[in-house]
CSV table of C-alpha atoms in Angstrom, one decimal:
chain,number,residue,atom,x,y,z
A,14,MET,CA,0.2,0.0,0.0
A,15,THR,CA,1.4,3.4,-1.0
A,16,SER,CA,0.9,6.1,1.5
A,17,SER,CA,-1.5,9.1,0.1
A,18,PRO,CA,0.3,12.3,-0.6
A,19,PRO,CA,0.7,14.5,2.3
A,20,ARG,CA,-2.0,17.5,1.9
A,21,ALA,CA,-1.0,20.8,2.1
A,22,PRO,CA,-3.9,23.8,1.9
A,23,ALA,CA,-4.2,25.8,-1.4
A,24,ARG,CA,-4.0,28.5,0.8
A,25,LEU,CA,-2.7,29.1,4.3
A,26,ASP,CA,-5.3,30.3,7.0
A,27,ALA,CA,-4.9,32.5,9.7
A,28,ILE,CA,-7.1,30.9,12.1
A,29,THR,CA,-5.6,27.2,11.4
A,30,VAL,CA,-2.1,28.3,11.2
A,31,LEU,CA,-2.6,30.1,14.6
A,32,ARG,CA,-4.5,27.0,16.3
A,33,ALA,CA,-1.7,24.9,15.2
A,34,LEU,CA,0.9,26.6,16.3
A,35,ALA,CA,-0.8,27.2,19.9
A,36,ASP,CA,0.3,24.3,21.1
A,37,PRO,CA,3.8,23.6,23.0
A,38,VAL,CA,5.0,20.2,21.6
A,39,ARG,CA,4.1,21.5,17.8
A,40,LEU,CA,5.4,24.7,18.6
A,41,ASP,CA,8.4,22.8,19.8
A,42,LEU,CA,8.5,20.5,16.8
A,43,VAL,CA,8.3,23.8,14.7
A,44,ARG,CA,11.2,25.2,16.5
A,45,GLN,CA,13.1,22.0,15.7
A,46,LEU,CA,12.6,22.6,12.2
A,47,SER,CA,13.8,25.9,12.1
A,48,ARG,CA,16.9,25.2,13.7
A,49,SER,CA,17.7,21.9,11.0
A,50,ASP,CA,19.2,22.4,8.4
A,51,SER,CA,18.1,19.5,7.1
A,52,ALA,CA,14.8,17.9,7.0
A,53,ILE,CA,13.9,16.1,10.0
A,54,ALA,CA,12.4,12.2,9.8
A,55,CYS,CA,9.5,11.5,12.4
A,56,GLY,CA,11.2,9.5,14.7
A,57,ARG,CA,14.2,11.9,14.9
A,58,PHE,CA,12.9,14.7,16.7
A,59,ASP,CA,13.8,15.4,20.4
A,60,THR,CA,10.5,14.9,22.3
A,61,ARG,CA,9.4,12.5,25.0
A,62,VAL,CA,5.9,12.6,23.2
A,63,ALA,CA,4.5,9.0,22.4
A,64,LYS,CA,4.3,8.1,18.5
A,65,ASN,CA,1.2,8.1,18.2
A,66,THR,CA,0.5,11.3,19.6
A,67,LEU,CA,3.3,12.4,17.7
A,68,SER,CA,1.5,11.5,14.4
A,69,HIS,CA,-1.5,13.8,15.2
A,70,HIS,CA,0.6,16.4,15.7
A,71,PHE,CA,2.3,16.2,12.7
A,72,LYS,CA,-1.0,15.6,10.8
A,73,ILE,CA,-2.1,19.0,12.4
A,74,LEU,CA,0.9,21.1,11.0
A,75,ARG,CA,0.9,19.4,7.8
A,76,GLU,CA,-2.9,20.3,7.3
A,77,ALA,CA,-2.4,23.7,8.2
A,78,GLY,CA,0.7,23.9,5.8
A,79,ILE,CA,3.4,24.7,8.4
A,80,ILE,CA,5.2,21.7,7.3
A,81,ALA,CA,5.7,19.1,4.3
A,82,THR,CA,6.7,15.6,4.9
A,83,HIS,CA,7.9,13.6,1.8
A,84,ARG,CA,9.1,9.8,2.0
A,85,GLU,CA,12.4,9.4,0.8
A,86,GLY,CA,14.3,5.7,1.9
A,87,GLY,CA,11.8,4.3,4.0
A,88,GLN,CA,11.6,7.0,6.3
A,89,SER,CA,9.0,10.4,6.6
A,90,LEU,CA,11.1,13.5,5.9
A,91,ASN,CA,9.5,16.4,7.4
A,92,VAL,CA,10.4,20.5,6.5
A,93,LEU,CA,9.2,23.8,7.2
A,94,ARG,CA,7.1,25.2,4.8
A,95,THR,CA,9.2,28.7,5.5
A,96,ASP,CA,8.5,30.1,2.0
A,97,GLU,CA,4.9,29.3,2.2
A,98,LEU,CA,4.4,30.8,5.7
A,99,ASP,CA,6.6,34.1,5.1
A,100,ALA,CA,4.2,34.7,1.9
A,101,ALA,CA,1.2,34.1,4.1
A,102,PHE,CA,2.2,35.7,6.9
A,103,PRO,CA,5.0,37.8,6.6
A,104,GLY,CA,7.3,37.8,10.0
A,105,LEU,CA,5.0,35.4,12.0
A,106,LEU,CA,7.2,32.1,12.1
A,107,THR,CA,9.9,34.4,13.3
A,108,ALA,CA,7.9,36.6,15.8
A,109,VAL,CA,6.3,33.2,17.6
A,110,LEU,CA,10.0,31.3,17.5
A,111,SER,CA,11.8,34.4,19.0
A,112,GLY,CA,8.8,35.2,21.5
A,113,SER,CA,8.8,31.7,23.1
A,114,GLU,CA,12.2,31.3,23.3
A,115,GLY,CA,13.7,30.5,26.5
B,16,MET,CA,-19.9,47.2,43.7
B,17,THR,CA,-16.4,48.1,42.1
B,18,SER,CA,-15.3,45.9,39.2
B,19,SER,CA,-12.0,44.0,39.9
B,20,PRO,CA,-9.0,45.6,38.5
B,21,PRO,CA,-8.4,43.8,34.8
B,22,ARG,CA,-5.9,40.8,35.0
B,23,ALA,CA,-2.9,41.2,32.7
B,24,PRO,CA,-0.2,38.5,33.0
B,25,ALA,CA,3.3,39.7,34.5
B,26,ARG,CA,4.9,38.0,31.2
B,27,LEU,CA,3.3,37.1,27.9
B,28,ASP,CA,2.9,33.6,27.2
B,29,ALA,CA,3.9,32.8,23.3
B,30,ILE,CA,1.0,29.4,23.7
B,31,THR,CA,-1.7,31.8,25.4
B,32,VAL,CA,-1.4,34.7,23.2
B,33,LEU,CA,-1.7,32.0,20.3
B,34,ARG,CA,-4.7,30.5,21.5
B,35,ALA,CA,-6.2,33.8,22.1
B,36,LEU,CA,-5.5,34.9,18.6
B,37,ALA,CA,-6.4,31.6,17.0
B,38,ASP,CA,-10.5,32.2,17.0
B,39,PRO,CA,-12.2,34.4,14.4
B,40,VAL,CA,-14.1,36.5,16.6
B,41,ARG,CA,-11.5,37.4,18.7
B,42,LEU,CA,-8.9,38.4,15.5
B,43,ASP,CA,-11.4,40.4,14.2
B,44,LEU,CA,-12.1,42.2,17.8
B,45,VAL,CA,-8.1,42.7,17.5
B,46,ARG,CA,-8.2,43.8,13.9
B,47,GLN,CA,-11.0,46.5,14.8
B,48,LEU,CA,-8.9,47.8,18.3
B,49,SER,CA,-5.7,47.7,15.4
B,50,ARG,CA,-7.7,50.0,13.3
B,51,SER,CA,-8.9,52.2,15.8
B,52,ASP,CA,-7.1,55.3,17.0
B,53,SER,CA,-9.1,55.4,20.6
B,54,ALA,CA,-10.1,52.6,22.8
B,55,ILE,CA,-13.6,50.8,21.9
B,56,ALA,CA,-16.6,50.0,24.5
B,57,CYS,CA,-17.4,46.5,25.0
B,58,GLY,CA,-20.6,47.6,23.1
B,59,ARG,CA,-19.3,49.5,20.6
B,60,PHE,CA,-17.4,46.6,18.6
B,61,ASP,CA,-18.9,45.8,14.6
B,62,THR,CA,-19.9,42.6,15.6
B,63,ARG,CA,-22.9,39.8,15.9
B,64,VAL,CA,-21.6,38.1,18.2
B,65,ALA,CA,-24.0,37.8,21.5
B,66,LYS,CA,-23.0,40.2,24.3
B,67,ASN,CA,-22.4,36.8,26.8
B,68,THR,CA,-20.1,35.6,24.5
B,69,LEU,CA,-18.4,38.3,23.7
B,70,SER,CA,-17.7,38.9,27.5
B,71,HIS,CA,-16.1,35.7,27.2
B,72,HIS,CA,-14.4,36.8,24.3
B,73,PHE,CA,-12.7,39.8,25.9
B,74,LYS,CA,-12.0,37.7,29.1
B,75,ILE,CA,-9.4,35.2,26.9
B,76,LEU,CA,-8.1,38.4,25.0
B,77,ARG,CA,-7.4,40.2,28.4
B,78,GLU,CA,-6.0,37.5,30.6
B,79,ALA,CA,-3.8,36.3,27.6
B,80,GLY,CA,-2.5,40.1,27.8
B,81,ILE,CA,-3.6,41.2,24.1
B,82,ILE,CA,-6.0,43.9,25.4
B,83,ALA,CA,-6.3,45.9,28.4
B,84,THR,CA,-9.8,47.3,29.5
B,85,HIS,CA,-10.6,50.2,31.8
B,86,ARG,CA,-13.6,51.6,33.0
B,87,GLU,CA,-14.2,55.1,32.2
B,88,GLY,CA,-17.9,56.9,32.4
B,89,GLY,CA,-19.9,53.7,33.1
B,90,GLN,CA,-18.4,52.0,29.8
B,91,SER,CA,-15.7,49.6,29.5
B,92,LEU,CA,-13.1,50.6,27.2
B,93,ASN,CA,-10.6,48.5,25.5
B,94,VAL,CA,-7.0,48.8,23.9
B,95,LEU,CA,-4.6,46.6,22.3
B,96,ARG,CA,-1.7,46.1,24.3
B,97,THR,CA,0.2,46.7,21.4
B,98,ASP,CA,3.6,47.8,23.0
B,99,GLU,CA,3.7,44.6,25.5
B,100,LEU,CA,2.8,42.4,22.6
B,101,ASP,CA,5.4,43.9,20.3
B,102,ALA,CA,8.1,43.7,23.1
B,103,ALA,CA,7.3,39.9,23.5
B,104,PHE,CA,6.5,39.0,20.1
B,105,PRO,CA,8.2,41.8,17.8
B,106,GLY,CA,6.3,41.4,14.4
B,107,LEU,CA,3.3,39.0,15.5
B,108,LEU,CA,0.6,41.4,15.8
B,109,THR,CA,1.4,42.9,12.3
B,110,ALA,CA,2.3,39.3,10.6
B,111,VAL,CA,-1.1,37.8,11.8
B,112,LEU,CA,-3.1,41.1,10.8
B,113,SER,CA,-1.8,41.6,7.5
B,114,GLY,CA,-1.9,37.8,6.9
B,115,SER,CA,-5.5,37.1,7.8
B,116,GLU,CA,-6.6,40.2,5.6
B,117,GLY,CA,-9.5,39.8,3.2
């Protein structure tokens, strides 16, 4: 069985994006992606959250258009959709990540 | 009976602020405040939301530190805490409001 292609919304919606970011686990995942030079496999995030719960969080981030996931070498690799986010909400990602630091 | 002073958090929290903004009614209230040169009385917002529900939304915005409310001439007047928000999350308000436009 092949996995269905990751869904990304045609147009980023402010409320959906804010809701997706308004969670400590998801904000942490986004932060880790923002600090990484390359894609991060689902199993390689620094988190204590259970795999099932993590899948749920990835789904929310993906459906909000915040991350994109692709399959490569048997892994699901995640990247931030920085360009799309910056185009839709200039400065949002930087503001959220800088402000919630430390 | 005098009303208790509006509560504002000592430190703005990213998750709380994002959660408060991640609602169409509240985002609309924030937008109206951002466009206003002066404080807006609770009863003077352009909204179809019932008064009780509106009070709930004001409370969430106030407790997140996004708005401040003061009593004046028998009215509850609301302002955006722009300086505090910009200090805690530089660019967030602009990003959210510009991106969710139209």
